[in-house]
Amino acid sequence: DRLLKVLGQTFESNLREKFDSVILTPLWSKTSTFGGLAGQVGATWALSEEMPSLSWHYVVYVALTSRLCICALMIASEEITSALFGYGSFDLKSVKNSSDALYYFAIGLPAFALIKVFSSYVFARHNTQTPFIYSVYSVILNIFISLYFFSDIGFIIIPIATTISSWFYAVLLFSYLIKKKYFIFDNDLNFSIVKIIFVSIFTSYLFYQLISYFEDFLVYESKYKLLTMILIVSITAVIYILISILTKAFKISDIKL
């Protein structure tokens, strides 16, 4: 009963997400320019008969906005979970279980963002069938993995399955864009990726060192763990932005739509 309940909730959540992205988003894109990167890409171009190909700088924008979050969640998932929720009846065991799930969700974070970008561009070309079919494949894969491995791995298979199916969905959409020649590879793509990776590795190392330095303030029993985590994240974020600008890992034109 517990397995069926958990899988039922997962299936319902996936269907709700797919309905929102496949049904509601195209409707919104035809009526207004809604907020966010995905909305601006889809809704603005949906009003134009001659839409430009999807340039790589939208993907770079997603990488820049999600990279620091990914690194932080993977390096300090337990500390972050403890700082945000580790109070009262949310004991140390609950923190551990939640942080494990958060770790695997973090791996899928870029896929979640890329899906919004890729699917919105396909919607803008008045094609809702392809994302819908791919999303069905993604949901089926998610359910299959969850059912097949739940008895052996436990609840942690749910975030793992969600991450795998999300990357599968993102790759399908990306392959479709490549096949239809809707995607442009700019000449400076490779060099920009190298710089982004360098900045990400450096700031991730800095974040790890800060976590280690303030570890006494981040234990479950600490009263200052939330403030400490906010301080660490703020310092890392500022340095990340400054280094990105200094190394020209991105330009303002890369993130302007």
mmCIF file with all atom_site columns, C-alpha atoms in Angstrom, residues 35-159:
data_model
loop_
_atom_site.group_PDB
_atom_site.id
_atom_site.type_symbol
_atom_site.label_atom_id
_atom_site.label_alt_id
_atom_site.label_comp_id
_atom_site.label_asym_id
_atom_site.label_entity_id
_atom_site.label_seq_id
_atom_site.pdbx_PDB_ins_code
_atom_site.Cartn_x
_atom_site.Cartn_y
_atom_site.Cartn_z
_atom_site.occupancy
_atom_site.B_iso_or_equiv
_atom_site.pdbx_formal_charge
_atom_site.auth_seq_id
_atom_site.auth_comp_id
_atom_site.auth_asym_id
_atom_site.auth_atom_id
_atom_site.pdbx_PDB_model_num
ATOM 1   C CA . GLY A 1 35  ? 7.771  35.887 -17.345 1.00 0.00 ? 35  GLY A CA 1
ATOM 2   C CA . GLY A 1 36  ? 10.925 33.828 -17.265 1.00 0.00 ? 36  GLY A CA 1
ATOM 3   C CA . LEU A 1 37  ? 13.366 32.607 -19.857 1.00 0.00 ? 37  LEU A CA 1
ATOM 4   C CA . ALA A 1 38  ? 11.143 29.844 -21.230 1.00 0.00 ? 38  ALA A CA 1
ATOM 5   C CA . GLY A 1 39  ? 8.163  32.134 -21.460 1.00 0.00 ? 39  GLY A CA 1
ATOM 6   C CA . GLN A 1 40  ? 10.058 34.894 -23.215 1.00 0.00 ? 40  GLN A CA 1
ATOM 7   C CA . VAL A 1 41  ? 11.566 32.484 -25.734 1.00 0.00 ? 41  VAL A CA 1
ATOM 8   C CA . GLY A 1 42  ? 8.270  30.817 -26.518 1.00 0.00 ? 42  GLY A CA 1
ATOM 9   C CA . ALA A 1 43  ? 5.716  33.587 -26.214 1.00 0.00 ? 43  ALA A CA 1
ATOM 10  C CA . THR A 1 44  ? 7.673  36.328 -27.962 1.00 0.00 ? 44  THR A CA 1
ATOM 11  C CA . TRP A 1 45  ? 8.644  34.216 -30.967 1.00 0.00 ? 45  TRP A CA 1
ATOM 12  C CA . ALA A 1 46  ? 5.171  32.698 -31.184 1.00 0.00 ? 46  ALA A CA 1
ATOM 13  C CA . LEU A 1 47  ? 3.942  36.067 -32.471 1.00 0.00 ? 47  LEU A CA 1
ATOM 14  C CA . SER A 1 48  ? 6.419  36.054 -35.335 1.00 0.00 ? 48  SER A CA 1
ATOM 15  C CA . GLU A 1 49  ? 6.034  34.079 -38.538 1.00 0.00 ? 49  GLU A CA 1
ATOM 16  C CA . GLU A 1 50  ? 9.792  34.002 -39.160 1.00 0.00 ? 50  GLU A CA 1
ATOM 17  C CA . MET A 1 51  ? 11.420 32.820 -35.973 1.00 0.00 ? 51  MET A CA 1
ATOM 18  C CA . PRO A 1 52  ? 15.218 32.672 -35.651 1.00 0.00 ? 52  PRO A CA 1
ATOM 19  C CA . SER A 1 53  ? 16.941 29.430 -34.838 1.00 0.00 ? 53  SER A CA 1
ATOM 20  C CA . LEU A 1 54  ? 17.579 28.715 -31.193 1.00 0.00 ? 54  LEU A CA 1
ATOM 21  C CA . SER A 1 55  ? 21.003 30.158 -30.388 1.00 0.00 ? 55  SER A CA 1
ATOM 22  C CA . TRP A 1 56  ? 23.293 28.450 -27.916 1.00 0.00 ? 56  TRP A CA 1
ATOM 23  C CA . HIS A 1 57  ? 23.394 31.513 -25.621 1.00 0.00 ? 57  HIS A CA 1
ATOM 24  C CA . TYR A 1 58  ? 19.993 30.536 -24.205 1.00 0.00 ? 58  TYR A CA 1
ATOM 25  C CA . VAL A 1 59  ? 21.540 27.235 -23.168 1.00 0.00 ? 59  VAL A CA 1
ATOM 26  C CA . VAL A 1 60  ? 24.525 29.127 -21.722 1.00 0.00 ? 60  VAL A CA 1
ATOM 27  C CA . TYR A 1 61  ? 22.105 31.272 -19.746 1.00 0.00 ? 61  TYR A CA 1
ATOM 28  C CA . VAL A 1 62  ? 20.535 28.144 -18.258 1.00 0.00 ? 62  VAL A CA 1
ATOM 29  C CA . ALA A 1 63  ? 23.979 26.735 -17.444 1.00 0.00 ? 63  ALA A CA 1
ATOM 30  C CA . LEU A 1 64  ? 25.044 29.937 -15.702 1.00 0.00 ? 64  LEU A CA 1
ATOM 31  C CA . THR A 1 65  ? 21.897 30.267 -13.622 1.00 0.00 ? 65  THR A CA 1
ATOM 32  C CA . SER A 1 66  ? 21.802 26.623 -12.566 1.00 0.00 ? 66  SER A CA 1
ATOM 33  C CA . ARG A 1 67  ? 25.478 25.679 -12.271 1.00 0.00 ? 67  ARG A CA 1
ATOM 34  C CA . LEU A 1 68  ? 26.081 27.214 -8.854  1.00 0.00 ? 68  LEU A CA 1
ATOM 35  C CA . CYS A 1 69  ? 22.863 25.707 -7.492  1.00 0.00 ? 69  CYS A CA 1
ATOM 36  C CA . ILE A 1 70  ? 23.833 22.264 -8.749  1.00 0.00 ? 70  ILE A CA 1
ATOM 37  C CA . CYS A 1 71  ? 27.291 22.395 -7.203  1.00 0.00 ? 71  CYS A CA 1
ATOM 38  C CA . ALA A 1 72  ? 25.970 23.702 -3.896  1.00 0.00 ? 72  ALA A CA 1
ATOM 39  C CA . LEU A 1 73  ? 23.254 21.048 -3.638  1.00 0.00 ? 73  LEU A CA 1
ATOM 40  C CA . MET A 1 74  ? 25.633 18.230 -4.501  1.00 0.00 ? 74  MET A CA 1
ATOM 41  C CA . ILE A 1 75  ? 28.447 19.362 -2.202  1.00 0.00 ? 75  ILE A CA 1
ATOM 42  C CA . ALA A 1 76  ? 26.365 20.343 0.822   1.00 0.00 ? 76  ALA A CA 1
ATOM 43  C CA . SER A 1 77  ? 22.959 18.731 0.387   1.00 0.00 ? 77  SER A CA 1
ATOM 44  C CA . GLU A 1 78  ? 22.878 17.565 4.013   1.00 0.00 ? 78  GLU A CA 1
ATOM 45  C CA . GLU A 1 79  ? 24.025 20.901 5.434   1.00 0.00 ? 79  GLU A CA 1
ATOM 46  C CA . ILE A 1 80  ? 21.511 22.820 3.315   1.00 0.00 ? 80  ILE A CA 1
ATOM 47  C CA . THR A 1 81  ? 18.656 20.499 4.278   1.00 0.00 ? 81  THR A CA 1
ATOM 48  C CA . SER A 1 82  ? 19.589 20.727 7.945   1.00 0.00 ? 82  SER A CA 1
ATOM 49  C CA . ALA A 1 83  ? 19.814 24.528 7.824   1.00 0.00 ? 83  ALA A CA 1
ATOM 50  C CA . LEU A 1 84  ? 16.414 24.889 6.175   1.00 0.00 ? 84  LEU A CA 1
ATOM 51  C CA . PHE A 1 85  ? 14.363 22.104 7.749   1.00 0.00 ? 85  PHE A CA 1
ATOM 52  C CA . GLY A 1 86  ? 16.383 20.509 10.575  1.00 0.00 ? 86  GLY A CA 1
ATOM 53  C CA . TYR A 1 87  ? 14.229 21.661 13.453  1.00 0.00 ? 87  TYR A CA 1
ATOM 54  C CA . GLY A 1 88  ? 11.729 20.082 15.854  1.00 0.00 ? 88  GLY A CA 1
ATOM 55  C CA . SER A 1 89  ? 10.369 16.711 14.727  1.00 0.00 ? 89  SER A CA 1
ATOM 56  C CA . PHE A 1 90  ? 12.477 16.857 11.562  1.00 0.00 ? 90  PHE A CA 1
ATOM 57  C CA . ASP A 1 91  ? 15.265 14.820 13.158  1.00 0.00 ? 91  ASP A CA 1
ATOM 58  C CA . LEU A 1 92  ? 18.732 13.895 11.940  1.00 0.00 ? 92  LEU A CA 1
ATOM 59  C CA . LYS A 1 93  ? 17.474 10.775 10.136  1.00 0.00 ? 93  LYS A CA 1
ATOM 60  C CA . SER A 1 94  ? 14.895 12.849 8.252   1.00 0.00 ? 94  SER A CA 1
ATOM 61  C CA . VAL A 1 95  ? 17.609 15.314 7.295   1.00 0.00 ? 95  VAL A CA 1
ATOM 62  C CA . LYS A 1 96  ? 19.780 12.493 5.964   1.00 0.00 ? 96  LYS A CA 1
ATOM 63  C CA . ASN A 1 97  ? 16.996 10.953 3.886   1.00 0.00 ? 97  ASN A CA 1
ATOM 64  C CA . SER A 1 98  ? 15.908 14.311 2.479   1.00 0.00 ? 98  SER A CA 1
ATOM 65  C CA . SER A 1 99  ? 19.471 15.341 1.656   1.00 0.00 ? 99  SER A CA 1
ATOM 66  C CA . ASP A 1 100 ? 20.011 12.106 -0.265  1.00 0.00 ? 100 ASP A CA 1
ATOM 67  C CA . ALA A 1 101 ? 16.923 12.847 -2.352  1.00 0.00 ? 101 ALA A CA 1
ATOM 68  C CA . LEU A 1 102 ? 18.036 16.458 -2.816  1.00 0.00 ? 102 LEU A CA 1
ATOM 69  C CA . TYR A 1 103 ? 21.417 15.284 -4.088  1.00 0.00 ? 103 TYR A CA 1
ATOM 70  C CA . TYR A 1 104 ? 19.882 13.254 -6.916  1.00 0.00 ? 104 TYR A CA 1
ATOM 71  C CA . PHE A 1 105 ? 17.351 15.960 -7.754  1.00 0.00 ? 105 PHE A CA 1
ATOM 72  C CA . ALA A 1 106 ? 20.290 18.361 -8.121  1.00 0.00 ? 106 ALA A CA 1
ATOM 73  C CA . ILE A 1 107 ? 21.791 16.182 -10.840 1.00 0.00 ? 107 ILE A CA 1
ATOM 74  C CA . GLY A 1 108 ? 18.601 16.640 -12.826 1.00 0.00 ? 108 GLY A CA 1
ATOM 75  C CA . LEU A 1 109 ? 18.351 20.391 -12.273 1.00 0.00 ? 109 LEU A CA 1
ATOM 76  C CA . PRO A 1 110 ? 19.991 21.354 -15.623 1.00 0.00 ? 110 PRO A CA 1
ATOM 77  C CA . ALA A 1 111 ? 17.629 18.993 -17.431 1.00 0.00 ? 111 ALA A CA 1
ATOM 78  C CA . PHE A 1 112 ? 14.581 20.635 -15.825 1.00 0.00 ? 112 PHE A CA 1
ATOM 79  C CA . ALA A 1 113 ? 15.766 24.040 -16.994 1.00 0.00 ? 113 ALA A CA 1
ATOM 80  C CA . LEU A 1 114 ? 16.727 22.891 -20.498 1.00 0.00 ? 114 LEU A CA 1
ATOM 81  C CA . ILE A 1 115 ? 13.341 21.233 -20.961 1.00 0.00 ? 115 ILE A CA 1
ATOM 82  C CA . LYS A 1 116 ? 11.651 24.587 -20.356 1.00 0.00 ? 116 LYS A CA 1
ATOM 83  C CA . VAL A 1 117 ? 13.860 26.283 -22.950 1.00 0.00 ? 117 VAL A CA 1
ATOM 84  C CA . PHE A 1 118 ? 13.651 23.572 -25.613 1.00 0.00 ? 118 PHE A CA 1
ATOM 85  C CA . SER A 1 119 ? 9.943  22.808 -25.226 1.00 0.00 ? 119 SER A CA 1
ATOM 86  C CA . SER A 1 120 ? 8.946  26.484 -25.292 1.00 0.00 ? 120 SER A CA 1
ATOM 87  C CA . TYR A 1 121 ? 10.771 26.968 -28.567 1.00 0.00 ? 121 TYR A CA 1
ATOM 88  C CA . VAL A 1 122 ? 9.007  23.956 -30.078 1.00 0.00 ? 122 VAL A CA 1
ATOM 89  C CA . PHE A 1 123 ? 5.678  25.319 -28.787 1.00 0.00 ? 123 PHE A CA 1
ATOM 90  C CA . ALA A 1 124 ? 6.443  28.653 -30.424 1.00 0.00 ? 124 ALA A CA 1
ATOM 91  C CA . ARG A 1 125 ? 6.527  26.841 -33.757 1.00 0.00 ? 125 ARG A CA 1
ATOM 92  C CA . HIS A 1 126 ? 2.984  25.624 -33.037 1.00 0.00 ? 126 HIS A CA 1
ATOM 93  C CA . ASN A 1 127 ? 4.131  22.068 -32.443 1.00 0.00 ? 127 ASN A CA 1
ATOM 94  C CA . THR A 1 128 ? 2.630  20.619 -29.254 1.00 0.00 ? 128 THR A CA 1
ATOM 95  C CA . GLN A 1 129 ? 2.510  17.033 -30.462 1.00 0.00 ? 129 GLN A CA 1
ATOM 96  C CA . THR A 1 130 ? 6.235  16.308 -30.324 1.00 0.00 ? 130 THR A CA 1
ATOM 97  C CA . PRO A 1 131 ? 6.813  17.530 -26.726 1.00 0.00 ? 131 PRO A CA 1
ATOM 98  C CA . PHE A 1 132 ? 3.687  15.651 -25.640 1.00 0.00 ? 132 PHE A CA 1
ATOM 99  C CA . ILE A 1 133 ? 4.894  12.359 -27.136 1.00 0.00 ? 133 ILE A CA 1
ATOM 100 C CA . TYR A 1 134 ? 8.345  12.822 -25.599 1.00 0.00 ? 134 TYR A CA 1
ATOM 101 C CA . SER A 1 135 ? 6.821  13.654 -22.230 1.00 0.00 ? 135 SER A CA 1
ATOM 102 C CA . VAL A 1 136 ? 4.776  10.448 -22.322 1.00 0.00 ? 136 VAL A CA 1
ATOM 103 C CA . TYR A 1 137 ? 7.966  8.497  -22.971 1.00 0.00 ? 137 TYR A CA 1
ATOM 104 C CA . SER A 1 138 ? 9.565  10.302 -20.035 1.00 0.00 ? 138 SER A CA 1
ATOM 105 C CA . VAL A 1 139 ? 6.694  9.509  -17.664 1.00 0.00 ? 139 VAL A CA 1
ATOM 106 C CA . ILE A 1 140 ? 6.666  5.848  -18.696 1.00 0.00 ? 140 ILE A CA 1
ATOM 107 C CA . LEU A 1 141 ? 10.427 5.598  -18.121 1.00 0.00 ? 141 LEU A CA 1
ATOM 108 C CA . ASN A 1 142 ? 10.057 7.285  -14.730 1.00 0.00 ? 142 ASN A CA 1
ATOM 109 C CA . ILE A 1 143 ? 7.340  4.884  -13.588 1.00 0.00 ? 143 ILE A CA 1
ATOM 110 C CA . PHE A 1 144 ? 9.181  1.830  -14.922 1.00 0.00 ? 144 PHE A CA 1
ATOM 111 C CA . ILE A 1 145 ? 12.398 2.675  -13.096 1.00 0.00 ? 145 ILE A CA 1
ATOM 112 C CA . SER A 1 146 ? 10.528 3.480  -9.878  1.00 0.00 ? 146 SER A CA 1
ATOM 113 C CA . LEU A 1 147 ? 8.538  0.242  -9.938  1.00 0.00 ? 147 LEU A CA 1
ATOM 114 C CA . TYR A 1 148 ? 11.417 -1.996 -10.962 1.00 0.00 ? 148 TYR A CA 1
ATOM 115 C CA . PHE A 1 149 ? 13.992 -0.770 -8.426  1.00 0.00 ? 149 PHE A CA 1
ATOM 116 C CA . PHE A 1 150 ? 11.831 0.398  -5.505  1.00 0.00 ? 150 PHE A CA 1
ATOM 117 C CA . SER A 1 151 ? 11.976 -2.899 -3.610  1.00 0.00 ? 151 SER A CA 1
ATOM 118 C CA . ASP A 1 152 ? 15.788 -3.024 -3.851  1.00 0.00 ? 152 ASP A CA 1
ATOM 119 C CA . ILE A 1 153 ? 16.734 0.639  -3.425  1.00 0.00 ? 153 ILE A CA 1
ATOM 120 C CA . GLY A 1 154 ? 13.802 2.161  -1.556  1.00 0.00 ? 154 GLY A CA 1
ATOM 121 C CA . PHE A 1 155 ? 12.379 5.679  -1.714  1.00 0.00 ? 155 PHE A CA 1
ATOM 122 C CA . ILE A 1 156 ? 15.621 7.140  -3.078  1.00 0.00 ? 156 ILE A CA 1
ATOM 123 C CA . ILE A 1 157 ? 14.813 5.595  -6.468  1.00 0.00 ? 157 ILE A CA 1
ATOM 124 C CA . ILE A 1 158 ? 12.084 8.225  -6.939  1.00 0.00 ? 158 ILE A CA 1
ATOM 125 C CA . PRO A 1 159 ? 14.446 11.232 -7.306  1.00 0.00 ? 159 PRO A CA 1
#
